[in-house]
Amino acid sequence: LRHCGTDIFCRRPPRRCPTCGCSLRGAGLPAAPLRLPSPFRHGHRQPRAFLLRPTAGTFLECFSDSSAPPDSLALFSGVVYNYNEEGVRREETGWEQCISISLVQPDMFGLLQQWDELLEEFSAGEAWLPHRYNEHDHNCYTYALAFVNSILSTQGKRQMSKSEFTERFVVPQTTRASRYLTLHQALTENDFYIVPLPAGEEQC
């Protein structure tokens, strides 16, 4: 909510402004509480998407561990395909909290119909045998991006480099998630997280 020239983040709407102590009842529309949507999605309910999650645990559990690399993958009919030292894995659980990046637009009817078959065929390739896995340069991200590029090729479109895909699609989502996690961390330690409004913005 917004009051006293600040954005006030909290887990439960307060009756009084934590900055000035005034009652928030009748304080106007800006002081009405708004719920921030979570940037995380249930991965098994995100069809045809590129998903990110921490290697172990969940984002909310691991928000202080910036060294934990994410897993990445493509999704297939509720079953998550990802690649590690065991080869391509097909998982029906374990991806309940992810960053989701949609890969197929609703008007791409042909691709919607072929997606499952294309992913299964791609995953059977020799490039994804267990012994080829390398944590640094032939990993889950390599697998997912290679599948994305195989789709682009079938559509006659230019393939993307890892840096281009990351910058265009991954960074905006992870930046949003990072802000959310900053709030989450602050509100595990305090009842309120108060941020002054930028200069010139309308204040209450």
PDB file of C-alpha atoms in Angstrom:
ATOM      1  CA  LEU A   1       0.000   0.000   0.000  1.00  0.00           C
ATOM      2  CA  ARG A   2       1.023   3.642  -0.369  1.00  0.00           C
ATOM      3  CA  HIS A   3       1.068   6.296   2.353  1.00  0.00           C
ATOM      4  CA  CYS A   4       3.290   9.112   3.611  1.00  0.00           C
ATOM      5  CA  GLY A   5       5.158   9.242   0.319  1.00  0.00           C
ATOM      6  CA  THR A   6       6.254   5.635   0.621  1.00  0.00           C
ATOM      7  CA  ASP A   7       5.397   2.198  -0.711  1.00  0.00           C
ATOM      8  CA  ILE A   8       4.727  -0.039   2.275  1.00  0.00           C
ATOM      9  CA  PHE A   9       5.085  -3.791   1.834  1.00  0.00           C
ATOM     10  CA  CYS A  10       3.706  -6.162   4.464  1.00  0.00           C
ATOM     11  CA  ARG A  11       2.210  -9.628   4.835  1.00  0.00           C
ATOM     12  CA  ARG A  12      -1.044  -8.304   6.343  1.00  0.00           C
ATOM     13  CA  PRO A  13      -2.590  -4.861   5.773  1.00  0.00           C
ATOM     14  CA  PRO A  14      -1.985  -2.715   8.874  1.00  0.00           C
ATOM     15  CA  ARG A  15      -4.705  -0.620  10.501  1.00  0.00           C
ATOM     16  CA  ARG A  16      -2.301   2.268  10.939  1.00  0.00           C
ATOM     17  CA  CYS A  17       0.509   3.616   8.796  1.00  0.00           C
ATOM     18  CA  PRO A  18       3.804   2.260  10.164  1.00  0.00           C
ATOM     19  CA  THR A  19       5.492   5.537   9.194  1.00  0.00           C
ATOM     20  CA  CYS A  20       3.213   8.183  10.731  1.00  0.00           C
ATOM     21  CA  GLY A  21       0.910   6.135  12.948  1.00  0.00           C
ATOM     22  CA  CYS A  22      -2.279   7.564  11.397  1.00  0.00           C
ATOM     23  CA  SER A  23      -5.271   5.361  10.757  1.00  0.00           C
ATOM     24  CA  LEU A  24      -5.427   4.056   7.210  1.00  0.00           C
ATOM     25  CA  ARG A  25      -9.207   3.862   7.290  1.00  0.00           C
ATOM     26  CA  GLY A  26     -10.537   6.433   4.872  1.00  0.00           C
ATOM     27  CA  ALA A  27      -7.022   7.252   3.652  1.00  0.00           C
ATOM     28  CA  GLY A  28      -8.099   6.988   0.008  1.00  0.00           C
ATOM     29  CA  LEU A  29      -7.445   4.680  -2.914  1.00  0.00           C
ATOM     30  CA  PRO A  30      -3.605   4.829  -2.829  1.00  0.00           C
ATOM     31  CA  ALA A  31      -3.681   3.407   0.707  1.00  0.00           C
ATOM     32  CA  ALA A  32      -5.841   0.473  -0.388  1.00  0.00           C
ATOM     33  CA  PRO A  33      -3.758  -2.711  -0.140  1.00  0.00           C
ATOM     34  CA  LEU A  34      -2.797  -4.518  -3.331  1.00  0.00           C
ATOM     35  CA  ARG A  35      -1.572  -8.090  -3.435  1.00  0.00           C
ATOM     36  CA  LEU A  36       1.660  -8.667  -5.347  1.00  0.00           C
ATOM     37  CA  PRO A  37       1.414 -11.712  -7.626  1.00  0.00           C
ATOM     38  CA  SER A  38       4.057 -14.369  -7.164  1.00  0.00           C
ATOM     39  CA  PRO A  39       6.511 -14.675 -10.084  1.00  0.00           C
ATOM     40  CA  PHE A  40       6.663 -18.437  -9.533  1.00  0.00           C
ATOM     41  CA  ARG A  41       4.478 -20.992 -11.266  1.00  0.00           C
ATOM     42  CA  HIS A  42       3.607 -24.663 -10.887  1.00  0.00           C
ATOM     43  CA  GLY A  43       5.845 -26.088 -13.580  1.00  0.00           C
ATOM     44  CA  HIS A  44       3.706 -29.121 -14.313  1.00  0.00           C
ATOM     45  CA  ARG A  45       0.830 -26.807 -15.212  1.00  0.00           C
ATOM     46  CA  GLN A  46       2.831 -24.676 -17.650  1.00  0.00           C
ATOM     47  CA  PRO A  47       2.558 -26.341 -21.051  1.00  0.00           C
ATOM     48  CA  ARG A  48       5.295 -25.782 -23.603  1.00  0.00           C
ATOM     49  CA  ALA A  49       7.459 -23.567 -21.434  1.00  0.00           C
ATOM     50  CA  PHE A  50      11.092 -23.034 -20.515  1.00  0.00           C
ATOM     51  CA  LEU A  51      11.365 -23.411 -16.734  1.00  0.00           C
ATOM     52  CA  LEU A  52      13.966 -22.413 -14.179  1.00  0.00           C
ATOM     53  CA  ARG A  53      14.340 -23.616 -10.616  1.00  0.00           C
ATOM     54  CA  PRO A  54      17.198 -23.997  -8.106  1.00  0.00           C
ATOM     55  CA  THR A  55      19.145 -27.234  -8.323  1.00  0.00           C
ATOM     56  CA  ALA A  56      17.942 -28.128  -4.831  1.00  0.00           C
ATOM     57  CA  GLY A  57      14.974 -26.841  -2.856  1.00  0.00           C
ATOM     58  CA  THR A  58      12.792 -23.930  -3.938  1.00  0.00           C
ATOM     59  CA  PHE A  59      13.434 -20.275  -4.694  1.00  0.00           C
ATOM     60  CA  LEU A  60      11.867 -19.191  -1.406  1.00  0.00           C
ATOM     61  CA  GLU A  61      14.045 -21.649   0.511  1.00  0.00           C
ATOM     62  CA  CYS A  62      17.236 -20.736  -1.365  1.00  0.00           C
ATOM     63  CA  PHE A  63      16.838 -16.984  -1.781  1.00  0.00           C
ATOM     64  CA  SER A  64      20.025 -16.290   0.160  1.00  0.00           C
ATOM     65  CA  ASP A  65      22.115 -18.772  -1.819  1.00  0.00           C
ATOM     66  CA  SER A  66      22.968 -16.950  -5.047  1.00  0.00           C
ATOM     67  CA  SER A  67      25.575 -19.590  -5.898  1.00  0.00           C
ATOM     68  CA  ALA A  68      22.997 -22.319  -6.534  1.00  0.00           C
ATOM     69  CA  PRO A  69      22.701 -22.753 -10.309  1.00  0.00           C
ATOM     70  CA  PRO A  70      19.208 -23.190 -11.796  1.00  0.00           C
ATOM     71  CA  ASP A  71      17.984 -26.153 -13.763  1.00  0.00           C
ATOM     72  CA  SER A  72      16.323 -25.445 -17.084  1.00  0.00           C
ATOM     73  CA  LEU A  73      14.124 -27.500 -19.357  1.00  0.00           C
ATOM     74  CA  ALA A  74      11.211 -27.795 -21.684  1.00  0.00           C
ATOM     75  CA  LEU A  75       7.787 -29.036 -20.676  1.00  0.00           C
ATOM     76  CA  PHE A  76       5.691 -31.759 -22.227  1.00  0.00           C
ATOM     77  CA  SER A  77       2.050 -32.513 -21.330  1.00  0.00           C
ATOM     78  CA  GLY A  78       2.615 -31.866 -17.635  1.00  0.00           C
ATOM     79  CA  VAL A  79       5.793 -33.978 -17.604  1.00  0.00           C
ATOM     80  CA  VAL A  80       8.970 -31.975 -17.177  1.00  0.00           C
ATOM     81  CA  TYR A  81      11.910 -32.964 -19.381  1.00  0.00           C
ATOM     82  CA  ASN A  82      15.350 -32.006 -18.162  1.00  0.00           C
ATOM     83  CA  TYR A  83      18.908 -33.187 -18.675  1.00  0.00           C
ATOM     84  CA  ASN A  84      21.585 -34.065 -16.133  1.00  0.00           C
ATOM     85  CA  GLU A  85      24.283 -36.652 -15.495  1.00  0.00           C
ATOM     86  CA  GLU A  86      21.611 -39.360 -15.704  1.00  0.00           C
ATOM     87  CA  GLY A  87      20.558 -38.262 -19.184  1.00  0.00           C
ATOM     88  CA  VAL A  88      17.131 -36.900 -20.106  1.00  0.00           C
ATOM     89  CA  ARG A  89      14.741 -37.219 -17.203  1.00  0.00           C
ATOM     90  CA  ARG A  90      10.957 -37.102 -17.399  1.00  0.00           C
ATOM     91  CA  GLU A  91       9.558 -35.911 -14.084  1.00  0.00           C
ATOM     92  CA  GLU A  92       5.938 -35.684 -12.982  1.00  0.00           C
ATOM     93  CA  THR A  93       6.720 -34.019  -9.639  1.00  0.00           C
ATOM     94  CA  GLY A  94       9.339 -31.700  -8.191  1.00  0.00           C
ATOM     95  CA  TRP A  95       8.724 -28.628 -10.346  1.00  0.00           C
ATOM     96  CA  GLU A  96       5.970 -27.002  -8.341  1.00  0.00           C
ATOM     97  CA  GLN A  97       7.773 -23.651  -7.930  1.00  0.00           C
ATOM     98  CA  CYS A  98       9.486 -22.355 -11.068  1.00  0.00           C
ATOM     99  CA  ILE A  99      10.090 -19.333 -13.207  1.00  0.00           C
ATOM    100  CA  SER A 100       8.134 -20.030 -16.375  1.00  0.00           C
ATOM    101  CA  ILE A 101       8.885 -18.603 -19.819  1.00  0.00           C
ATOM    102  CA  SER A 102       6.220 -19.436 -22.395  1.00  0.00           C
ATOM    103  CA  LEU A 103       7.668 -20.710 -25.669  1.00  0.00           C
ATOM    104  CA  VAL A 104       4.562 -21.105 -27.832  1.00  0.00           C
ATOM    105  CA  GLN A 105       1.955 -18.459 -28.645  1.00  0.00           C
ATOM    106  CA  PRO A 106      -1.725 -19.503 -28.729  1.00  0.00           C
ATOM    107  CA  ASP A 107      -1.939 -18.845 -32.489  1.00  0.00           C
ATOM    108  CA  MET A 108       0.869 -21.329 -33.310  1.00  0.00           C
ATOM    109  CA  PHE A 109      -1.581 -24.165 -33.920  1.00  0.00           C
ATOM    110  CA  GLY A 110       0.786 -26.392 -35.898  1.00  0.00           C
ATOM    111  CA  LEU A 111       3.473 -26.253 -33.238  1.00  0.00           C
ATOM    112  CA  LEU A 112       0.947 -26.835 -30.471  1.00  0.00           C
ATOM    113  CA  GLN A 113      -0.032 -30.110 -32.132  1.00  0.00           C
ATOM    114  CA  GLN A 114       3.551 -31.262 -32.818  1.00  0.00           C
ATOM    115  CA  TRP A 115       5.224 -30.163 -29.591  1.00  0.00           C
ATOM    116  CA  ASP A 116       5.066 -33.476 -27.723  1.00  0.00           C
ATOM    117  CA  GLU A 117       6.370 -35.478 -30.657  1.00  0.00           C
ATOM    118  CA  LEU A 118       9.161 -33.008 -31.417  1.00  0.00           C
ATOM    119  CA  LEU A 119      10.360 -32.933 -27.821  1.00  0.00           C
ATOM    120  CA  GLU A 120      10.342 -36.717 -27.484  1.00  0.00           C
ATOM    121  CA  GLU A 121      12.246 -37.133 -30.753  1.00  0.00           C
ATOM    122  CA  PHE A 122      14.755 -34.434 -29.802  1.00  0.00           C
ATOM    123  CA  SER A 123      15.366 -35.966 -26.369  1.00  0.00           C
ATOM    124  CA  ALA A 124      16.216 -39.335 -27.910  1.00  0.00           C
ATOM    125  CA  GLY A 125      19.254 -37.850 -29.686  1.00  0.00           C
ATOM    126  CA  GLU A 126      22.756 -39.094 -28.899  1.00  0.00           C
ATOM    127  CA  ALA A 127      23.787 -35.620 -27.760  1.00  0.00           C
ATOM    128  CA  TRP A 128      21.772 -36.167 -24.571  1.00  0.00           C
ATOM    129  CA  LEU A 129      23.221 -39.489 -23.483  1.00  0.00           C
ATOM    130  CA  PRO A 130      24.332 -39.486 -19.826  1.00  0.00           C
ATOM    131  CA  HIS A 131      28.081 -39.717 -20.532  1.00  0.00           C
ATOM    132  CA  ARG A 132      27.967 -36.525 -22.622  1.00  0.00           C
ATOM    133  CA  TYR A 133      26.761 -34.405 -19.722  1.00  0.00           C
ATOM    134  CA  ASN A 134      29.144 -31.703 -18.513  1.00  0.00           C
ATOM    135  CA  GLU A 135      28.155 -29.386 -15.699  1.00  0.00           C
ATOM    136  CA  HIS A 136      29.672 -26.317 -17.363  1.00  0.00           C
ATOM    137  CA  ASP A 137      29.226 -26.579 -21.120  1.00  0.00           C
ATOM    138  CA  HIS A 138      26.797 -29.410 -21.927  1.00  0.00           C
ATOM    139  CA  ASN A 139      24.135 -29.225 -19.267  1.00  0.00           C
ATOM    140  CA  CYS A 140      20.412 -28.693 -18.683  1.00  0.00           C
ATOM    141  CA  TYR A 141      20.535 -25.165 -20.096  1.00  0.00           C
ATOM    142  CA  THR A 142      22.316 -26.436 -23.207  1.00  0.00           C
ATOM    143  CA  TYR A 143      19.606 -29.062 -23.640  1.00  0.00           C
ATOM    144  CA  ALA A 144      16.706 -26.646 -23.271  1.00  0.00           C
ATOM    145  CA  LEU A 145      18.212 -23.984 -25.535  1.00  0.00           C
ATOM    146  CA  ALA A 146      19.115 -26.573 -28.171  1.00  0.00           C
ATOM    147  CA  PHE A 147      15.482 -27.681 -28.230  1.00  0.00           C
ATOM    148  CA  VAL A 148      14.301 -24.083 -28.575  1.00  0.00           C
ATOM    149  CA  ASN A 149      16.690 -23.618 -31.499  1.00  0.00           C
ATOM    150  CA  SER A 150      15.507 -26.851 -33.114  1.00  0.00           C
ATOM    151  CA  ILE A 151      11.970 -25.435 -33.034  1.00  0.00           C
ATOM    152  CA  LEU A 152      13.153 -22.166 -34.553  1.00  0.00           C
ATOM    153  CA  SER A 153      14.872 -24.111 -37.335  1.00  0.00           C
ATOM    154  CA  THR A 154      11.694 -26.008 -38.235  1.00  0.00           C
ATOM    155  CA  GLN A 155       9.966 -22.630 -38.546  1.00  0.00           C
ATOM    156  CA  GLY A 156      12.720 -21.214 -40.741  1.00  0.00           C
ATOM    157  CA  LYS A 157      13.725 -18.711 -38.077  1.00  0.00           C
ATOM    158  CA  ARG A 158      17.166 -17.630 -36.915  1.00  0.00           C
ATOM    159  CA  GLN A 159      18.614 -19.537 -33.984  1.00  0.00           C
ATOM    160  CA  MET A 160      19.566 -17.746 -30.772  1.00  0.00           C
ATOM    161  CA  SER A 161      22.812 -17.791 -28.867  1.00  0.00           C
ATOM    162  CA  LYS A 162      22.813 -18.538 -25.173  1.00  0.00           C
ATOM    163  CA  SER A 163      23.551 -14.899 -24.341  1.00  0.00           C
ATOM    164  CA  GLU A 164      20.774 -13.616 -26.601  1.00  0.00           C
ATOM    165  CA  PHE A 165      18.164 -15.994 -25.204  1.00  0.00           C
ATOM    166  CA  THR A 166      19.225 -15.232 -21.650  1.00  0.00           C
ATOM    167  CA  GLU A 167      19.086 -11.470 -22.195  1.00  0.00           C
ATOM    168  CA  ARG A 168      15.753 -11.441 -24.023  1.00  0.00           C
ATOM    169  CA  PHE A 169      13.788 -14.044 -22.110  1.00  0.00           C
ATOM    170  CA  VAL A 170      15.484 -15.131 -18.907  1.00  0.00           C
ATOM    171  CA  VAL A 171      16.837 -11.895 -17.422  1.00  0.00           C
ATOM    172  CA  PRO A 172      13.478 -10.031 -17.329  1.00  0.00           C
ATOM    173  CA  GLN A 173      11.857 -12.929 -15.472  1.00  0.00           C
ATOM    174  CA  THR A 174      14.735 -13.517 -13.058  1.00  0.00           C
ATOM    175  CA  THR A 175      14.943  -9.769 -12.326  1.00  0.00           C
ATOM    176  CA  ARG A 176      11.272  -9.764 -11.387  1.00  0.00           C
ATOM    177  CA  ALA A 177      11.769 -12.852  -9.242  1.00  0.00           C
ATOM    178  CA  SER A 178      14.796 -11.286  -7.553  1.00  0.00           C
ATOM    179  CA  ARG A 179      12.758  -8.247  -6.503  1.00  0.00           C
ATOM    180  CA  TYR A 180      10.069 -10.513  -5.115  1.00  0.00           C
ATOM    181  CA  LEU A 181      12.644 -12.530  -3.177  1.00  0.00           C
ATOM    182  CA  THR A 182      14.149  -9.326  -1.767  1.00  0.00           C
ATOM    183  CA  LEU A 183      10.731  -8.451  -0.378  1.00  0.00           C
ATOM    184  CA  HIS A 184      10.264 -11.982   0.907  1.00  0.00           C
ATOM    185  CA  GLN A 185      13.581 -11.869   2.738  1.00  0.00           C
ATOM    186  CA  ALA A 186      12.871  -8.423   4.218  1.00  0.00           C
ATOM    187  CA  LEU A 187       9.454  -9.529   5.463  1.00  0.00           C
ATOM    188  CA  THR A 188      10.853 -12.617   7.155  1.00  0.00           C
ATOM    189  CA  GLU A 189      12.924 -10.274   9.322  1.00  0.00           C
ATOM    190  CA  ASN A 190      10.515  -7.333   9.774  1.00  0.00           C
ATOM    191  CA  ASP A 191       6.784  -6.629   9.738  1.00  0.00           C
ATOM    192  CA  PHE A 192       7.191  -3.927   7.091  1.00  0.00           C
ATOM    193  CA  TYR A 193       9.448  -3.063   4.175  1.00  0.00           C
ATOM    194  CA  ILE A 194       9.183   0.650   3.408  1.00  0.00           C
ATOM    195  CA  VAL A 195      10.457   2.215   0.175  1.00  0.00           C
ATOM    196  CA  PRO A 196      10.367   6.007  -0.441  1.00  0.00           C
ATOM    197  CA  LEU A 197       8.560   7.016  -3.640  1.00  0.00           C
ATOM    198  CA  PRO A 198      10.681   8.504  -6.429  1.00  0.00           C
ATOM    199  CA  ALA A 199      10.933  12.295  -6.411  1.00  0.00           C
ATOM    200  CA  GLY A 200       8.088  13.928  -8.313  1.00  0.00           C
ATOM    201  CA  GLU A 201       5.687  10.994  -7.964  1.00  0.00           C
ATOM    202  CA  GLU A 202       2.311  11.815  -6.465  1.00  0.00           C
ATOM    203  CA  GLN A 203       2.322  11.394  -2.724  1.00  0.00           C
ATOM    204  CA  CYS A 204      -0.493  11.027  -0.223  1.00  0.00           C
TER     205      CYS A 204
END
